[in-house]
Short mmCIF file of C-alpha atoms and ligand atoms in Angstrom, two decimals:
data_model
loop_
_atom_site.label_atom_id
_atom_site.label_comp_id
_atom_site.label_asym_id
_atom_site.label_seq_id
_atom_site.Cartn_x
_atom_site.Cartn_y
_atom_site.Cartn_z
CA MET A 149 107.42 -269.88 -13.58
CA LYS A 150 109.04 -270.78 -16.83
CA PRO A 151 112.76 -270.04 -16.39
CA ALA A 152 114.99 -272.00 -14.05
CA ALA A 153 115.90 -270.24 -10.82
CA PHE A 154 118.84 -267.87 -10.83
CA THR A 155 120.52 -265.29 -8.67
CA TYR A 156 119.98 -261.74 -9.86
CA HIS A 157 122.78 -259.20 -9.73
CA ARG A 158 122.53 -255.61 -10.78
CA ALA A 159 125.78 -254.14 -12.05
CA ARG A 160 126.40 -250.46 -11.38
CA ASP A 161 129.27 -250.05 -13.82
CA VAL A 162 131.36 -251.96 -16.35
CA ASP A 163 134.02 -252.86 -13.80
CA GLY A 164 131.36 -254.27 -11.50
CA ALA A 165 129.88 -256.35 -14.31
CA THR A 166 133.19 -257.82 -15.47
CA ARG A 167 134.32 -258.43 -11.90
CA LEU A 168 131.10 -260.36 -11.23
CA LEU A 169 131.60 -262.32 -14.46
CA ALA A 170 135.09 -263.28 -13.36
CA GLU A 171 133.97 -264.21 -9.84
CA LEU A 172 130.92 -266.23 -10.84
CA GLY A 173 132.50 -268.08 -13.75
CA ASP A 174 130.67 -270.08 -16.41
CA GLU A 175 127.36 -270.10 -14.62
CA ALA A 176 126.87 -266.37 -15.06
CA LYS A 177 125.40 -264.44 -17.97
CA LEU A 178 124.98 -260.78 -18.70
CA ILE A 179 121.48 -259.58 -19.47
CA ALA A 180 120.98 -256.38 -21.47
CA GLY A 181 117.60 -256.02 -23.23
CA GLY A 182 116.74 -259.67 -22.63
CA GLN A 183 115.05 -260.00 -26.02
CA SER A 184 117.05 -263.08 -26.93
CA LEU A 185 118.09 -264.31 -23.51
CA VAL A 186 114.72 -264.26 -21.72
CA ALA A 187 113.05 -266.09 -24.60
CA MET A 188 115.77 -268.75 -24.35
CA MET A 189 115.38 -268.91 -20.58
CA ASN A 190 111.60 -269.29 -20.87
CA PHE A 191 112.27 -272.29 -23.12
CA ARG A 192 114.99 -273.43 -20.69
CA LEU A 193 117.41 -273.47 -23.60
CA ALA A 194 119.49 -271.25 -21.33
CA ARG A 195 119.66 -271.83 -17.57
CA PRO A 196 122.21 -269.42 -16.18
CA ARG A 197 122.64 -269.73 -12.42
CA HIS A 198 123.48 -266.03 -12.21
CA LEU A 199 122.15 -263.11 -14.21
CA ILE A 200 124.10 -259.89 -14.20
CA ASP A 201 121.81 -257.05 -15.27
CA ILE A 202 123.81 -254.43 -17.17
CA GLY A 203 120.71 -252.50 -18.25
CA GLY A 204 121.16 -249.87 -15.56
CA ILE A 205 124.79 -248.97 -16.31
CA ASP A 206 125.01 -245.29 -17.18
CA GLY A 207 126.81 -243.85 -20.17
CA LEU A 208 126.72 -246.89 -22.44
CA ASP A 209 123.79 -245.91 -24.66
CA HIS A 210 125.56 -243.14 -26.57
CA LEU A 211 125.31 -242.61 -30.28
CA ARG A 212 127.41 -240.02 -32.05
CA THR A 213 129.26 -239.22 -35.22
CA ASP A 214 132.87 -238.05 -34.75
CA ALA A 215 134.40 -235.13 -36.64
CA GLY A 216 136.23 -237.75 -38.72
CA GLY A 217 132.94 -239.33 -39.77
CA ALA A 218 133.11 -242.45 -37.56
CA LEU A 219 129.86 -243.51 -35.91
CA ARG A 220 130.17 -244.70 -32.31
CA VAL A 221 127.32 -246.65 -30.76
CA GLY A 222 127.24 -247.68 -27.10
CA ALA A 223 126.50 -251.33 -26.40
CA LEU A 224 123.32 -250.45 -24.51
CA ALA A 225 121.82 -248.27 -27.25
CA THR A 226 118.54 -249.85 -28.28
CA HIS A 227 117.58 -250.64 -31.85
CA HIS A 228 114.75 -248.13 -31.46
CA ALA A 229 117.09 -245.37 -30.28
CA VAL A 230 119.22 -245.90 -33.40
CA HIS A 231 116.12 -245.95 -35.60
CA THR A 232 114.94 -242.60 -34.24
CA ALA A 233 118.32 -240.91 -33.61
CA PRO A 234 118.48 -237.22 -34.53
CA PRO A 235 120.41 -236.54 -37.78
CA ASP A 236 123.19 -234.65 -36.01
CA ARG A 237 124.09 -237.89 -34.24
CA LEU A 238 123.45 -240.32 -37.05
CA GLY A 239 123.75 -238.58 -40.39
CA PRO A 240 123.26 -239.51 -44.05
CA GLY A 241 126.67 -241.21 -44.11
CA HIS A 242 125.24 -243.97 -41.91
CA ALA A 243 121.64 -243.98 -43.11
CA VAL A 244 122.03 -247.66 -44.00
CA ILE A 245 122.31 -248.40 -40.28
CA ARG A 246 119.24 -246.38 -39.33
CA ASP A 247 117.17 -247.93 -42.10
CA ALA A 248 118.24 -251.48 -41.24
CA MET A 249 116.54 -251.14 -37.83
CA ARG A 250 113.08 -251.57 -39.29
CA TRP A 251 113.99 -255.15 -40.16
CA ILE A 252 114.74 -256.08 -36.54
CA GLY A 253 111.73 -257.77 -34.99
CA HIS A 254 109.00 -255.32 -34.08
CA LEU A 255 108.70 -252.03 -32.22
CA PRO A 256 108.31 -253.64 -28.74
CA ILE A 257 111.42 -255.75 -29.40
CA ARG A 258 113.39 -252.74 -30.65
CA THR A 259 112.54 -250.62 -27.61
CA ARG A 260 114.37 -253.15 -25.35
CA GLY A 261 116.87 -255.02 -27.53
CA THR A 262 120.38 -253.57 -27.61
CA VAL A 263 123.17 -253.28 -30.14
CA GLY A 264 125.66 -255.02 -27.84
CA GLY A 265 123.23 -257.85 -27.10
CA SER A 266 122.65 -258.47 -30.80
CA LEU A 267 126.35 -258.60 -31.60
CA ALA A 268 127.22 -260.79 -28.60
CA HIS A 269 124.32 -263.14 -29.39
CA ALA A 270 125.68 -263.37 -32.98
CA ASP A 271 122.72 -264.79 -34.85
CA ALA A 272 123.91 -265.45 -38.41
CA THR A 273 121.10 -263.32 -39.83
CA ALA A 274 121.06 -260.52 -37.26
CA GLU A 275 121.10 -257.12 -38.93
CA TRP A 276 123.78 -255.70 -36.60
CA CYS A 277 126.11 -258.60 -37.39
CA LEU A 278 125.65 -258.03 -41.11
CA LEU A 279 126.18 -254.27 -40.78
CA ALA A 280 129.33 -254.83 -38.72
CA THR A 281 130.68 -257.20 -41.37
CA LEU A 282 129.78 -254.97 -44.31
CA LEU A 283 131.20 -251.78 -42.80
CA ASP A 284 134.37 -253.13 -41.13
CA ALA A 285 133.14 -252.22 -37.68
CA GLU A 286 135.40 -252.35 -34.67
CA LEU A 287 134.04 -253.76 -31.42
CA THR A 288 135.31 -252.64 -28.03
CA ALA A 289 135.28 -255.18 -25.21
CA ARG A 290 136.20 -254.70 -21.57
CA GLY A 291 137.32 -257.46 -19.27
CA PRO A 292 139.01 -257.71 -15.89
CA GLY A 293 142.33 -257.32 -17.74
CA GLY A 294 141.39 -254.11 -19.53
CA ARG A 295 140.07 -253.01 -22.88
CA ARG A 296 140.63 -254.41 -26.36
CA ARG A 297 139.34 -253.72 -29.84
CA ILE A 298 138.24 -256.50 -32.15
CA ALA A 299 137.67 -256.14 -35.89
CA ALA A 300 134.30 -257.46 -37.06
CA ARG A 301 136.04 -259.93 -39.37
CA ASP A 302 137.69 -261.54 -36.34
CA PHE A 303 134.67 -261.24 -34.05
CA PHE A 304 132.18 -263.75 -35.46
CA HIS A 305 133.29 -267.36 -35.20
CA GLY A 306 130.16 -269.31 -36.15
CA TYR A 307 126.63 -269.98 -34.97
CA TYR A 308 126.17 -267.93 -31.79
CA THR A 309 129.90 -267.87 -31.09
CA THR A 310 132.20 -264.87 -30.99
CA ALA A 311 135.70 -263.85 -30.04
CA LEU A 312 134.47 -262.52 -26.68
CA GLU A 313 136.14 -264.13 -23.69
CA PRO A 314 133.77 -265.38 -20.96
CA HIS A 315 134.62 -262.49 -18.68
CA GLU A 316 134.40 -259.78 -21.30
CA MET A 317 131.63 -257.36 -22.02
CA LEU A 318 131.04 -255.35 -25.19
CA THR A 319 130.96 -251.64 -24.51
CA GLU A 320 130.97 -249.97 -27.92
CA ILE A 321 130.88 -250.55 -31.64
CA THR A 322 132.52 -248.15 -34.08
CA PHE A 323 131.76 -247.79 -37.77
CA PRO A 324 134.98 -246.14 -38.93
CA ARG A 325 133.89 -244.58 -42.22
CA PRO A 326 130.68 -243.18 -43.66
CA ALA A 327 128.99 -245.37 -46.27
CA PRO A 328 126.59 -242.99 -48.01
CA HIS A 329 125.70 -245.38 -50.86
CA ALA A 330 124.76 -248.50 -48.94
CA ALA A 331 121.64 -250.55 -48.34
CA LEU A 332 120.51 -253.65 -46.46
CA THR A 333 117.55 -255.74 -47.51
CA GLU A 334 116.23 -259.16 -46.64
CA PHE A 335 113.50 -261.72 -46.92
CA ALA A 336 111.72 -263.31 -43.96
CA GLU A 337 108.72 -265.58 -43.89
CA ARG A 338 106.79 -263.02 -41.86
CA GLN A 339 107.37 -259.35 -41.15
CA GLY A 340 109.74 -259.07 -38.16
CA ASP A 341 111.11 -262.61 -38.22
CA PHE A 342 114.81 -263.27 -38.46
CA ALA A 343 115.70 -263.23 -42.17
CA THR A 344 116.00 -266.37 -44.26
CA VAL A 345 118.60 -264.50 -46.29
CA SER A 346 119.76 -260.90 -45.90
CA ALA A 347 122.00 -258.92 -48.23
CA ALA A 348 123.88 -255.67 -47.73
CA VAL A 349 125.82 -253.69 -50.31
CA SER A 350 127.99 -250.60 -50.07
CA LEU A 351 129.01 -248.91 -53.31
CA ASP A 352 132.10 -246.78 -53.70
CA LEU A 353 130.96 -244.07 -56.10
CA ALA A 354 133.25 -241.32 -57.36
CA ASP A 355 132.02 -237.73 -57.45
CA ASP A 356 131.35 -238.08 -61.16
CA GLY A 357 129.18 -241.14 -60.50
CA ALA A 358 131.72 -243.73 -61.66
CA LEU A 359 131.71 -247.03 -59.78
CA ARG A 360 135.10 -247.61 -58.15
CA GLY A 361 134.20 -250.78 -56.28
CA GLY A 362 131.99 -252.00 -53.53
CA ARG A 363 131.31 -254.47 -50.77
CA VAL A 364 128.77 -257.24 -50.58
CA ALA A 365 127.83 -259.06 -47.37
CA LEU A 366 125.28 -261.82 -46.83
CA GLY A 367 123.47 -263.26 -43.82
CA GLY A 368 121.70 -266.61 -43.64
CA VAL A 369 123.98 -268.36 -46.11
CA ASP A 370 126.60 -269.51 -43.62
CA ALA A 371 127.15 -269.90 -39.87
CA LEU A 372 128.25 -266.27 -39.69
CA PRO A 373 127.71 -263.18 -41.84
CA VAL A 374 130.12 -263.27 -44.80
CA ARG A 375 131.67 -260.90 -47.31
CA VAL A 376 131.60 -262.19 -50.89
CA PRO A 377 134.79 -261.17 -52.76
CA GLU A 378 133.60 -262.83 -55.97
CA ALA A 379 130.59 -260.53 -56.08
CA GLU A 380 132.68 -257.51 -55.09
CA GLU A 381 134.94 -258.13 -58.10
CA ALA A 382 131.99 -257.43 -60.39
CA LEU A 383 131.62 -254.02 -58.76
CA GLY A 384 135.32 -253.20 -59.12
CA SER A 385 135.68 -254.15 -62.75
CA GLY A 386 135.37 -250.60 -64.04
CA ALA A 387 131.93 -251.33 -65.47
CA PRO A 388 129.31 -248.58 -65.11
CA PRO A 389 126.88 -248.87 -62.20
CA GLY A 390 123.61 -250.16 -63.57
CA PRO A 391 121.42 -253.21 -64.18
CA GLU A 392 124.05 -255.28 -66.02
CA THR A 393 126.78 -254.79 -63.45
CA PHE A 394 124.37 -255.41 -60.58
CA ALA A 395 123.08 -258.59 -62.26
CA ARG A 396 126.66 -259.86 -62.67
CA CYS A 397 127.38 -259.03 -59.04
CA ALA A 398 124.25 -260.89 -57.86
CA GLU A 399 125.02 -263.87 -60.10
CA ALA A 400 128.56 -264.07 -58.73
CA ALA A 401 127.22 -263.93 -55.16
CA ALA A 402 124.73 -266.75 -55.80
CA ALA A 403 127.47 -268.87 -57.40
CA ALA A 404 130.03 -268.26 -54.62
CA ILE A 405 127.96 -269.35 -51.62
CA ASP A 406 127.31 -272.80 -50.22
CA PRO A 407 124.14 -272.11 -48.23
CA PRO A 408 122.57 -274.43 -45.65
CA ASP A 409 119.65 -276.66 -46.52
CA ASP A 410 117.17 -276.63 -43.63
CA ALA A 411 113.57 -276.14 -42.54
CA ASN A 412 113.80 -272.40 -43.23
CA GLY A 413 114.77 -272.91 -46.85
CA SER A 414 116.57 -275.22 -49.22
CA ALA A 415 120.02 -274.34 -50.52
CA HIS A 416 118.48 -273.69 -53.94
CA TYR A 417 115.92 -271.31 -52.43
CA ARG A 418 118.58 -269.40 -50.51
CA ARG A 419 120.67 -269.08 -53.66
CA THR A 420 117.67 -267.70 -55.54
CA LEU A 421 116.93 -265.28 -52.71
CA THR A 422 120.58 -264.19 -52.74
CA ARG A 423 120.40 -263.35 -56.43
CA THR A 424 117.27 -261.24 -55.97
CA LEU A 425 118.34 -259.56 -52.73
CA VAL A 426 121.85 -258.60 -53.91
CA THR A 427 120.35 -257.00 -57.01
CA ARG A 428 117.84 -255.13 -54.87
CA ALA A 429 120.50 -253.99 -52.38
CA CYS A 430 122.69 -252.70 -55.27
CA GLU A 431 119.77 -250.73 -56.71
CA GLU A 432 118.83 -249.28 -53.33
CA ALA A 433 122.46 -248.39 -52.56
CA MET A 434 122.74 -246.67 -55.94
CA ALA A 435 119.52 -244.71 -55.38
CA ARG A 436 120.87 -243.05 -52.22
CA MET B 127 129.46 -248.18 -6.09
CA SER B 128 128.19 -251.52 -4.96
CA ASP B 129 126.43 -254.12 -7.04
CA THR B 130 123.28 -255.73 -5.63
CA THR B 131 122.58 -259.45 -5.48
CA HIS B 132 119.34 -261.42 -5.05
CA HIS B 133 119.49 -265.17 -4.50
CA PRO B 134 117.47 -267.84 -6.27
CA HIS B 135 114.45 -269.31 -4.51
CA HIS B 136 114.89 -266.58 -1.95
CA GLN B 137 112.04 -264.20 -2.17
CA GLN B 138 113.22 -260.73 -2.98
CA LEU B 139 111.48 -257.45 -2.42
CA ILE B 140 110.77 -255.65 -5.70
CA GLY B 141 109.29 -252.20 -6.03
CA LEU B 142 106.99 -251.75 -9.01
CA HIS B 143 105.33 -248.56 -10.19
CA VAL B 144 102.17 -249.60 -12.04
CA ASN B 145 99.39 -247.37 -13.36
CA GLY B 146 100.43 -244.53 -11.10
CA GLU B 147 100.70 -246.57 -7.91
CA GLN B 148 103.75 -247.88 -6.08
CA TYR B 149 103.70 -251.55 -5.02
CA GLU B 150 106.13 -253.81 -3.25
CA ILE B 151 106.08 -257.51 -3.93
CA LEU B 152 108.00 -260.41 -2.47
CA THR B 153 108.92 -262.84 -5.22
CA GLU B 154 111.68 -264.87 -6.84
CA PRO B 155 114.10 -263.20 -9.26
CA ARG B 156 112.82 -265.38 -12.10
CA ARG B 157 109.35 -263.81 -11.92
CA THR B 158 108.62 -262.16 -15.29
CA LEU B 159 106.97 -258.76 -15.28
CA ALA B 160 103.87 -260.34 -16.89
CA ASP B 161 103.55 -262.88 -14.09
CA ALA B 162 104.26 -260.29 -11.40
CA LEU B 163 101.44 -258.11 -12.74
CA ARG B 164 98.98 -260.96 -12.96
CA HIS B 165 99.83 -263.15 -9.99
CA ASP B 166 101.40 -260.83 -7.45
CA LEU B 167 99.38 -257.69 -8.14
CA GLY B 168 96.19 -259.26 -9.50
CA ILE B 169 96.23 -256.84 -12.43
CA THR B 170 95.09 -259.42 -14.96
CA GLY B 171 94.28 -257.25 -17.97
CA THR B 172 97.74 -258.06 -19.35
CA HIS B 173 97.45 -261.42 -21.09
CA VAL B 174 100.04 -264.11 -21.59
CA GLY B 175 100.05 -266.13 -24.78
CA CYS B 176 103.39 -267.54 -25.83
CA GLU B 177 105.91 -266.34 -23.24
CA HIS B 178 108.66 -266.05 -25.81
CA GLY B 179 108.04 -262.74 -27.48
CA ILE B 180 106.02 -263.82 -30.49
CA CYS B 181 102.36 -262.99 -29.80
CA GLY B 182 102.43 -259.58 -28.10
CA ALA B 183 99.41 -260.32 -25.84
CA CYS B 184 101.57 -259.26 -22.87
CA THR B 185 102.49 -255.82 -24.29
CA VAL B 186 102.63 -253.06 -21.66
CA LEU B 187 104.23 -249.61 -21.59
CA LEU B 188 107.53 -249.22 -19.77
CA ASP B 189 108.37 -245.53 -19.41
CA ASP B 190 105.90 -244.95 -22.25
CA ALA B 191 107.50 -247.43 -24.69
CA PRO B 192 105.68 -250.63 -25.67
CA VAL B 193 107.51 -253.74 -24.44
CA ARG B 194 106.85 -257.47 -24.07
CA SER B 195 106.26 -258.05 -20.36
CA CYS B 196 106.99 -261.79 -20.78
CA LEU B 197 110.52 -260.95 -21.99
CA MET B 198 111.65 -259.11 -18.91
CA PHE B 199 111.95 -259.94 -15.26
CA ALA B 200 109.99 -257.90 -12.76
CA ALA B 201 113.29 -256.85 -11.17
CA GLN B 202 114.28 -255.16 -14.43
CA ALA B 203 111.23 -252.91 -14.19
CA GLU B 204 112.27 -251.40 -10.85
CA GLY B 205 112.56 -247.66 -11.17
CA ALA B 206 110.43 -247.51 -14.33
CA ARG B 207 106.79 -246.56 -14.83
CA VAL B 208 104.65 -249.48 -16.01
CA ARG B 209 101.28 -248.92 -17.66
CA THR B 210 98.84 -251.72 -18.38
CA VAL B 211 95.52 -251.82 -20.22
CA GLU B 212 93.75 -251.01 -16.94
CA SER B 213 95.20 -247.49 -17.13
CA LEU B 214 93.39 -246.58 -20.34
CA SER B 215 89.93 -246.05 -18.95
CA ASP B 216 88.83 -244.19 -15.83
CA GLY B 217 86.64 -247.13 -14.86
CA ARG B 218 83.44 -245.54 -16.11
CA GLU B 219 84.04 -244.65 -19.72
CA LEU B 220 86.31 -246.35 -22.22
CA SER B 221 89.17 -244.30 -23.67
CA ASP B 222 88.96 -242.98 -27.23
CA LEU B 223 91.25 -245.79 -28.40
CA GLN B 224 89.12 -248.46 -26.73
CA GLN B 225 85.96 -246.91 -28.19
CA ALA B 226 87.54 -246.94 -31.64
CA PHE B 227 88.30 -250.67 -31.25
CA SER B 228 84.69 -251.27 -30.28
CA ALA B 229 83.27 -249.12 -33.08
CA HIS B 230 85.39 -250.83 -35.73
CA HIS B 231 84.82 -254.37 -34.42
CA ALA B 232 88.56 -254.68 -33.88
CA LEU B 233 88.07 -257.52 -31.42
CA GLN B 234 86.18 -260.77 -31.22
CA CYS B 235 87.35 -263.03 -28.39
CA GLY B 236 89.41 -260.16 -27.01
CA PHE B 237 92.37 -262.20 -25.86
CA CYS B 238 94.84 -260.19 -27.95
CA THR B 239 93.15 -256.82 -27.35
CA PRO B 240 95.07 -255.59 -24.27
CA GLY B 241 98.31 -256.11 -26.18
CA PHE B 242 97.11 -254.31 -29.29
CA LEU B 243 95.73 -251.43 -27.23
CA MET B 244 98.99 -250.87 -25.37
CA LEU B 245 101.02 -251.23 -28.57
CA ALA B 246 98.84 -248.62 -30.26
CA GLU B 247 98.81 -246.35 -27.19
CA GLY B 248 102.62 -246.31 -27.04
CA PHE B 249 103.09 -246.00 -30.77
CA LEU B 250 100.61 -243.13 -31.28
CA ALA B 251 102.10 -241.20 -28.37
CA GLU B 252 105.46 -241.27 -30.14
CA ARG B 253 104.09 -240.85 -33.67
CA PRO B 254 100.78 -239.03 -33.59
CA ASP B 255 101.04 -238.42 -37.34
CA ALA B 256 101.53 -242.09 -38.21
CA THR B 257 100.30 -243.08 -41.64
CA LYS B 258 98.03 -246.06 -42.16
CA GLU B 259 100.98 -247.89 -43.70
CA GLU B 260 103.08 -247.33 -40.57
CA ILE B 261 100.20 -248.50 -38.39
CA ARG B 262 99.90 -251.62 -40.52
CA GLU B 263 103.61 -252.36 -40.06
CA VAL B 264 103.49 -251.75 -36.30
CA VAL B 265 100.52 -254.04 -35.60
CA ALA B 266 102.41 -256.86 -37.30
CA ALA B 267 104.16 -257.06 -33.91
CA ASN B 268 101.12 -258.75 -32.35
CA LEU B 269 99.05 -261.78 -33.24
CA CYS B 270 95.28 -261.90 -33.49
CA ARG B 271 93.71 -265.20 -34.42
CA CYS B 272 90.10 -263.98 -34.74
CA THR B 273 89.65 -260.60 -36.28
CA GLY B 274 92.06 -260.17 -39.11
CA TYR B 275 94.05 -257.00 -38.96
CA GLN B 276 91.99 -254.72 -41.19
CA THR B 277 89.61 -253.56 -38.48
CA ILE B 278 92.44 -253.14 -35.96
CA VAL B 279 94.36 -250.92 -38.39
CA GLU B 280 91.21 -248.91 -39.08
CA ALA B 281 90.45 -248.46 -35.39
CA ILE B 282 93.95 -247.17 -34.64
CA ASP B 283 94.00 -244.94 -37.71
CA ASP B 284 90.59 -243.50 -36.83
CA CYS B 285 91.63 -242.82 -33.24
CA ALA B 286 94.83 -241.11 -34.42
CA ALA B 287 92.88 -238.97 -36.90
CA ALA B 288 90.38 -237.94 -34.22
CA ARG B 289 93.19 -237.02 -31.82
CA ARG B 290 94.83 -234.93 -34.55
CA ARG B 291 91.58 -233.03 -35.12
CA VAL B 292 91.41 -232.18 -31.42
CA ALA B 293 95.07 -231.28 -31.00
CA PRO B 294 96.71 -230.67 -34.36
CA THR B 295 100.38 -231.63 -34.23
CA ALA B 296 103.26 -230.59 -36.41
CA LEU B 297 104.00 -233.21 -39.02
CA ALA B 298 106.79 -235.35 -37.60
CA PRO B 299 109.66 -236.14 -39.97
CA ALA B 300 109.32 -239.52 -41.64
CA GLN B 301 111.61 -242.24 -40.28
CA ASP B 302 111.62 -244.43 -43.35
CA ASP B 303 111.48 -243.59 -46.98
C1 LIG C 80 110.01 -261.85 -31.66
C2 LIG C 80 111.45 -261.45 -31.83
C3 LIG C 80 111.93 -261.14 -33.08
C4 LIG C 80 113.27 -260.78 -33.26
N1 LIG C 80 113.70 -260.49 -34.52
C5 LIG C 80 114.99 -260.12 -34.71
C6 LIG C 80 115.47 -259.81 -36.00
O1 LIG C 80 114.74 -259.87 -37.00
N2 LIG C 80 116.78 -259.47 -36.11
C7 LIG C 80 117.62 -259.40 -35.04
O2 LIG C 80 118.78 -259.07 -35.21
N3 LIG C 80 117.18 -259.67 -33.81
C8 LIG C 80 115.89 -260.03 -33.62
N4 LIG C 80 115.47 -260.32 -32.33
C9 LIG C 80 116.45 -260.29 -31.22
C10 LIG C 80 116.72 -258.86 -30.72
O3 LIG C 80 117.35 -258.10 -31.71
C11 LIG C 80 117.59 -258.83 -29.47
O4 LIG C 80 117.54 -257.53 -29.04
C12 LIG C 80 119.07 -259.14 -29.62
O5 LIG C 80 119.28 -260.36 -30.25
C13 LIG C 80 119.75 -259.28 -28.28
O6 LIG C 80 119.87 -258.05 -27.63
P1 LIG C 80 119.45 -257.89 -26.12
O7 LIG C 80 119.93 -256.58 -25.66
O8 LIG C 80 118.02 -258.17 -25.98
O9 LIG C 80 120.35 -259.01 -25.43
P2 LIG C 80 120.06 -260.11 -24.30
O10 LIG C 80 118.90 -260.96 -24.70
O11 LIG C 80 119.99 -259.43 -22.98
O12 LIG C 80 121.38 -260.94 -24.38
C14 LIG C 80 121.70 -261.75 -25.49
C15 LIG C 80 123.07 -262.39 -25.29
O13 LIG C 80 124.09 -261.41 -25.38
C16 LIG C 80 124.83 -261.32 -24.16
N5 LIG C 80 125.09 -259.90 -23.97
C17 LIG C 80 124.17 -258.89 -23.93
N6 LIG C 80 124.78 -257.70 -23.86
C18 LIG C 80 126.10 -257.93 -23.86
C19 LIG C 80 127.26 -257.10 -23.82
N7 LIG C 80 127.18 -255.75 -23.77
N8 LIG C 80 128.49 -257.70 -23.87
C20 LIG C 80 128.59 -259.06 -23.94
N9 LIG C 80 127.54 -259.88 -23.97
C21 LIG C 80 126.31 -259.34 -23.95
C22 LIG C 80 123.96 -261.97 -23.12
O14 LIG C 80 124.75 -262.53 -22.10
C23 LIG C 80 123.25 -263.02 -23.92
O15 LIG C 80 124.05 -264.15 -24.08
C24 LIG C 80 114.14 -260.71 -32.14
C25 LIG C 80 113.66 -261.01 -30.86
C26 LIG C 80 112.34 -261.39 -30.70
C27 LIG C 80 111.84 -261.74 -29.33
S1 LIG C 81 103.17 -263.68 -24.07
FE1 LIG C 81 104.63 -262.15 -24.38
S2 LIG C 81 104.83 -262.09 -26.50
FE2 LIG C 81 103.45 -263.75 -26.22
S1 LIG C 82 90.21 -261.04 -30.99
FE1 LIG C 82 90.59 -263.13 -30.59
S2 LIG C 82 92.77 -263.21 -30.83
FE2 LIG C 82 92.33 -261.25 -31.43
#
C-alpha cells in the first residue's frame, strides 16, 4: 500500500467536518475529490494521520446564477459538473468559467476533482485560482467560530498557501458579476497538464463596442495568480479594441512580470508565452 | 447526525458494489479502490501503472463516470456503483466496443486497454454524438506506450457511429466551441 496509514472519518455535515478538524488538530486533512491529495499521499508527500471525507456532505455541490447575475458554486461541485451545467444555471455571462474547465486535467480527473479542493490546494497555475483572481471572486469559509467571506485577492498567499485557517473549510465561491467578454487560455507541455503559463482577460465593452477597460490575470509567472495593472492600463487608455491595443497590453504584461526560471521553463520562455497568451486571450474575449 | 471513524491499521469493513454484485471486504482505510478491486476481490482486469493519476490504466466507472481508481480510497466508493472492464462482456462474446478495439488493432501489449475501454465506455454513454476531435481530446487522458493513438481513436469513433446507426440519438448540444 502506497500511502501511510491514517484514520478515516466520514463527515455528515459542515459542522461535523469543522468540529473534527478542530478536535484532531494539525494531523488532520479534509479530502474532497482526492485528485491532488491522494496523488500526494501515494508519493508520501502528504501523510495526514486523519482524513476527513467531506465528499458525502449534501447540499454543497450547487451551481446557480442569482437574479443579480452572481454565480454561486458550491465547494463540492466538480469541474465536470461546471463544464456540463445547463445554461439556466451557468449562462453566457460566465461562459469563461465553463470553457476554462476543459483545461483542467482530463475527464476522469474532472469527474472527481472539486472547485473547493482546487482553490484550497492553491496551485499557482490552477484554472480556478486564476478565474477567482480575474473575476474578483469571494470565497466563503466555515470554521468552528462561524462563517466568513474572503476576497480572492486576500485568499492566495503563495505556493500552496491560502488565508484558510487550519480548522476552516471552504463551502462556496461566488463570482459577483457577469463577465460576458472574457477568456482563459494557456500553454502546457502536454494536453491536461498543469499550465506552464496561463492567461485570462476580461474586457469591459460598452454597448457601442467601445473598450472601457479590462482585467488581465496570469498564472505560472509567480507563486500565486496575479493581476497585471500595467497591462490593464493599455486596455483602459481609450484606444479601440483591436490588434494594436491587444499587442500593447500583451507587451506590457510581459514587461511587468518577473517569472520563475525552473525545469518547466526559463524566465525568458515564460515571458514569451505571456506575450502570446495575453494576445490570444484578448482576441478570444473580444470574439465573445 | 454522527460522523463515522475508522482507525489506521485496524481492518475496516467496506461495502463495495462492483459489476452488479455487492461485496464486503475487511481492509485498512488506506486501501485504494484499485488495490481493493485487484487484491481483495481478485478482479484484476483493472490495471495499475503509475498510482498518481497520470497513466489512466486504472480507469473504472463510478456511478457511470470514468474515474482513476488509484486516486480514491475504497472507502470513498461505498454507496456507489463501480464498473470494471470485466463488466463489458458477458463472458462469451466481446462487447461492441471491445470488438472495435480488436478490429482496429487498438491494442498491442494490452496493458493500457482496460483503462481506455472504461474511459470510452463512460464517455460515449454521456456523449453518444461525440465528434472524432472530442474523442481525440478525451483519450489524451490515458497513456499507451505501444499502439499510438490513431487506432484507438478510430475504434472508439467506429463503435460510436455503429451505436448511432442502431439507436439514433438527438444531436447533443456542443460543450465547447
Ligand atoms: C493528472 C492530473 C492532472 C491535473 N491537472 C490539473 C490542471 O490542469 N489544473 C488544475 O487546476 N488542476 C489539475 N489537477 C488537480 C485537480 O484539479 C484537483 O481536482 C484539485 O486540485 C483538487 O480538488 P480535489 O477536490 O480533488 O481536492 P483534494 O485532492 O481532495 O484536496 C486537495 C487539498 O484541498 C483541501 N480541501 C479540499 N476541499 C476543501 C474544502 N472544501 N475546504 C478546505 N480545504 C479543502 C484538502 O485538504 C487538500 O489539502 C490535476 C490532477 C491530476 C491527477
Ligand atoms: S495507475 Fe491510476 S492513473 Fe496510473
Ligand atoms: S497497448 Fe501496450 S500500452 Fe497500450
